[in-house]
Amino acid sequence: VIEEQTVDQLFAFAPDRRDPTLVTVGARVKRADDVAAVRDAIQTELALWRLQAPDAARLDALKRRTRYGFAAGLDNTKSIADALVPSLAVGRDPGRLDRLYAALDALQPAGVQAAANRIFRASAMVVVTLSQAPLPAEAMAPGSVDTQVAAIG
């Protein structure tokens, strides 16, 4: 997907909400013929998260980047309010951010893999494909992370 430049947007979104919500992975695919391959590549990556814990050094770097990136963004009144208001809306407790970052700090590779096994399952997944033009039949199939796990594992 990255090397071949088949998508021009690829993103993940997991909002912090009081009620459970969907983890969203989205991709804007350039050509209709590539939709199935992009879907399969995304599901293969999710399957890999289920099959192997992330590298501890890489996870530590990501935790530091998240923590210090958040802190660096608190450089004016508006950015502080923008950071605090969503957290207060969820928990109505200013200490919630401290607990959130403490939980992030305590996160270990095995915990990431356990969460992936709980979340990235075909039974918990909704696959949506939107297009203005007709798509090939294989692009309309939802695919399955469980199938990818079985194929790789």
mmCIF file of C-alpha atoms in Angstrom:
data_model
loop_
_atom_site.group_PDB
_atom_site.id
_atom_site.type_symbol
_atom_site.label_atom_id
_atom_site.label_comp_id
_atom_site.label_asym_id
_atom_site.label_seq_id
_atom_site.Cartn_x
_atom_site.Cartn_y
_atom_site.Cartn_z
ATOM 1 C CA VAL A 1 0.000 0.000 0.000
ATOM 2 C CA ILE A 2 2.742 2.467 0.957
ATOM 3 C CA GLU A 3 5.360 1.406 -1.595
ATOM 4 C CA GLU A 4 2.864 1.244 -4.465
ATOM 5 C CA GLN A 5 1.053 4.467 -3.449
ATOM 6 C CA THR A 6 -2.378 2.857 -3.897
ATOM 7 C CA VAL A 7 -3.956 5.168 -1.318
ATOM 8 C CA ASP A 8 -3.725 8.910 -0.864
ATOM 9 C CA GLN A 9 -5.076 8.856 2.698
ATOM 10 C CA LEU A 10 -4.631 6.249 5.431
ATOM 11 C CA PHE A 11 -5.694 6.930 9.005
ATOM 12 C CA ALA A 12 -6.827 5.404 12.278
ATOM 13 C CA PHE A 13 -9.202 7.031 14.747
ATOM 14 C CA ALA A 14 -10.138 5.858 18.244
ATOM 15 C CA PRO A 15 -11.902 8.709 20.030
ATOM 16 C CA ASP A 16 -11.894 8.969 23.810
ATOM 17 C CA ARG A 17 -15.591 8.777 24.696
ATOM 18 C CA ARG A 18 -17.624 7.950 27.780
ATOM 19 C CA ASP A 19 -19.450 5.189 25.878
ATOM 20 C CA PRO A 20 -17.561 2.594 23.838
ATOM 21 C CA THR A 21 -17.169 3.540 20.207
ATOM 22 C CA LEU A 22 -15.686 2.103 17.053
ATOM 23 C CA VAL A 23 -11.996 2.064 16.298
ATOM 24 C CA THR A 24 -11.900 3.342 12.735
ATOM 25 C CA VAL A 25 -9.282 2.585 10.120
ATOM 26 C CA GLY A 26 -9.843 4.439 6.866
ATOM 27 C CA ALA A 27 -8.185 4.539 3.503
ATOM 28 C CA ARG A 28 -8.930 6.534 0.390
ATOM 29 C CA VAL A 29 -7.965 4.264 -2.472
ATOM 30 C CA LYS A 30 -6.924 5.837 -5.764
ATOM 31 C CA ARG A 31 -8.159 3.083 -8.116
ATOM 32 C CA ALA A 32 -11.225 0.856 -7.730
ATOM 33 C CA ASP A 33 -9.174 -2.184 -8.778
ATOM 34 C CA ASP A 34 -7.009 -1.751 -5.653
ATOM 35 C CA VAL A 35 -9.813 -1.656 -3.058
ATOM 36 C CA ALA A 36 -9.708 -5.371 -2.215
ATOM 37 C CA ALA A 37 -5.903 -5.392 -1.952
ATOM 38 C CA VAL A 38 -5.925 -2.350 0.365
ATOM 39 C CA ARG A 39 -8.652 -3.907 2.541
ATOM 40 C CA ASP A 40 -6.636 -7.130 2.752
ATOM 41 C CA ALA A 41 -3.427 -5.235 3.590
ATOM 42 C CA ILE A 42 -5.161 -3.409 6.446
ATOM 43 C CA GLN A 43 -6.674 -6.635 7.764
ATOM 44 C CA THR A 44 -3.316 -8.394 7.482
ATOM 45 C CA GLU A 45 -1.706 -5.652 9.579
ATOM 46 C CA LEU A 46 -4.454 -6.015 12.209
ATOM 47 C CA ALA A 47 -3.886 -9.782 12.157
ATOM 48 C CA LEU A 48 -0.164 -9.256 12.784
ATOM 49 C CA TRP A 49 -1.011 -7.195 15.890
ATOM 50 C CA ARG A 50 -2.978 -10.217 17.130
ATOM 51 C CA LEU A 51 -0.193 -12.670 16.369
ATOM 52 C CA GLN A 52 2.818 -10.835 17.742
ATOM 53 C CA ALA A 53 3.436 -8.309 20.466
ATOM 54 C CA PRO A 54 5.020 -5.049 19.296
ATOM 55 C CA ASP A 55 8.710 -4.427 19.818
ATOM 56 C CA ALA A 56 9.229 -3.040 23.343
ATOM 57 C CA ALA A 57 11.653 -0.300 22.241
ATOM 58 C CA ARG A 58 9.286 0.872 19.511
ATOM 59 C CA LEU A 59 6.362 0.884 21.953
ATOM 60 C CA ASP A 60 8.411 2.912 24.461
ATOM 61 C CA ALA A 61 9.300 5.436 21.750
ATOM 62 C CA LEU A 62 5.640 5.732 20.786
ATOM 63 C CA LYS A 63 4.627 6.272 24.422
ATOM 64 C CA ARG A 64 7.252 9.021 24.818
ATOM 65 C CA ARG A 65 6.190 10.670 21.560
ATOM 66 C CA THR A 66 2.530 10.623 22.633
ATOM 67 C CA ARG A 67 3.253 12.013 26.110
ATOM 68 C CA TYR A 68 5.718 14.710 25.074
ATOM 69 C CA GLY A 69 3.722 15.616 21.966
ATOM 70 C CA PHE A 70 0.701 16.232 24.169
ATOM 71 C CA ALA A 71 2.729 18.317 26.621
ATOM 72 C CA ALA A 72 4.388 20.323 23.841
ATOM 73 C CA GLY A 73 0.967 21.213 22.441
ATOM 74 C CA LEU A 74 -0.050 22.907 25.701
ATOM 75 C CA ASP A 75 1.587 26.174 24.745
ATOM 76 C CA ASN A 76 -1.351 28.601 24.897
ATOM 77 C CA THR A 77 -4.707 29.006 26.598
ATOM 78 C CA LYS A 78 -6.745 27.741 23.658
ATOM 79 C CA SER A 79 -4.682 24.577 23.207
ATOM 80 C CA ILE A 80 -4.913 23.856 26.949
ATOM 81 C CA ALA A 81 -8.708 24.245 26.842
ATOM 82 C CA ASP A 82 -8.898 22.128 23.676
ATOM 83 C CA ALA A 83 -6.951 19.381 25.460
ATOM 84 C CA LEU A 84 -8.844 19.504 28.752
ATOM 85 C CA VAL A 85 -12.453 19.941 27.647
ATOM 86 C CA PRO A 86 -12.858 16.550 25.905
ATOM 87 C CA SER A 87 -11.320 14.772 28.893
ATOM 88 C CA LEU A 88 -13.539 16.665 31.342
ATOM 89 C CA ALA A 89 -16.576 15.886 29.199
ATOM 90 C CA VAL A 90 -15.841 12.159 29.478
ATOM 91 C CA GLY A 91 -14.967 11.940 33.157
ATOM 92 C CA ARG A 92 -15.629 15.335 34.764
ATOM 93 C CA ASP A 93 -12.373 14.869 36.616
ATOM 94 C CA PRO A 94 -9.219 16.893 35.884
ATOM 95 C CA GLY A 95 -7.082 14.039 37.232
ATOM 96 C CA ARG A 96 -8.328 11.812 34.433
ATOM 97 C CA LEU A 97 -5.526 12.928 32.099
ATOM 98 C CA ASP A 98 -2.915 11.986 34.691
ATOM 99 C CA ARG A 99 -4.464 8.523 35.019
ATOM 100 C CA LEU A 100 -4.700 8.168 31.231
ATOM 101 C CA TYR A 101 -0.989 8.907 30.758
ATOM 102 C CA ALA A 102 -0.054 6.706 33.737
ATOM 103 C CA ALA A 103 -1.979 3.841 32.097
ATOM 104 C CA LEU A 104 -0.202 4.563 28.807
ATOM 105 C CA ASP A 105 3.146 4.518 30.623
ATOM 106 C CA ALA A 106 2.324 1.129 32.175
ATOM 107 C CA LEU A 107 1.337 -0.399 28.828
ATOM 108 C CA GLN A 108 3.476 -3.392 27.880
ATOM 109 C CA PRO A 109 3.791 -5.247 24.546
ATOM 110 C CA ALA A 110 1.790 -8.233 25.828
ATOM 111 C CA GLY A 111 -1.046 -5.876 26.799
ATOM 112 C CA VAL A 112 -1.132 -4.419 23.291
ATOM 113 C CA GLN A 113 -1.336 -7.907 21.819
ATOM 114 C CA ALA A 114 -4.077 -8.929 24.276
ATOM 115 C CA ALA A 115 -6.097 -5.836 23.333
ATOM 116 C CA ALA A 116 -5.606 -6.584 19.633
ATOM 117 C CA ASN A 117 -6.926 -10.116 20.185
ATOM 118 C CA ARG A 118 -9.959 -8.717 21.969
ATOM 119 C CA ILE A 119 -10.722 -5.916 19.497
ATOM 120 C CA PHE A 120 -9.535 -6.979 16.030
ATOM 121 C CA ARG A 121 -11.929 -9.882 15.445
ATOM 122 C CA ALA A 122 -14.258 -10.523 12.535
ATOM 123 C CA SER A 123 -17.211 -10.775 14.940
ATOM 124 C CA ALA A 124 -16.512 -7.245 16.191
ATOM 125 C CA MET A 125 -15.718 -5.668 12.840
ATOM 126 C CA VAL A 126 -17.817 -3.637 10.439
ATOM 127 C CA VAL A 127 -16.343 -3.129 6.975
ATOM 128 C CA VAL A 128 -17.775 -0.292 4.899
ATOM 129 C CA THR A 129 -16.787 0.415 1.312
ATOM 130 C CA LEU A 130 -17.976 3.638 -0.288
ATOM 131 C CA SER A 131 -17.555 4.492 -3.946
ATOM 132 C CA GLN A 132 -19.059 6.797 -6.534
ATOM 133 C CA ALA A 133 -18.391 4.258 -9.283
ATOM 134 C CA PRO A 134 -19.124 0.528 -9.452
ATOM 135 C CA LEU A 135 -16.514 -1.628 -7.742
ATOM 136 C CA PRO A 136 -15.203 -5.070 -8.658
ATOM 137 C CA ALA A 137 -17.039 -7.898 -6.875
ATOM 138 C CA GLU A 138 -14.011 -8.793 -4.721
ATOM 139 C CA ALA A 139 -13.944 -5.226 -3.383
ATOM 140 C CA MET A 140 -17.453 -5.627 -2.007
ATOM 141 C CA ALA A 141 -16.592 -8.623 0.194
ATOM 142 C CA PRO A 142 -15.839 -7.595 3.800
ATOM 143 C CA GLY A 143 -12.759 -9.792 4.148
ATOM 144 C CA SER A 144 -11.844 -11.141 7.572
ATOM 145 C CA VAL A 145 -9.104 -10.481 10.082
ATOM 146 C CA ASP A 146 -9.713 -14.002 11.440
ATOM 147 C CA THR A 147 -8.988 -15.453 7.984
ATOM 148 C CA GLN A 148 -5.766 -13.438 7.836
ATOM 149 C CA VAL A 149 -4.756 -14.695 11.299
ATOM 150 C CA ALA A 150 -5.346 -18.300 10.195
ATOM 151 C CA ALA A 151 -3.379 -17.766 6.970
ATOM 152 C CA ILE A 152 -0.402 -16.134 8.707
ATOM 153 C CA GLY A 153 -0.454 -18.004 12.011
#
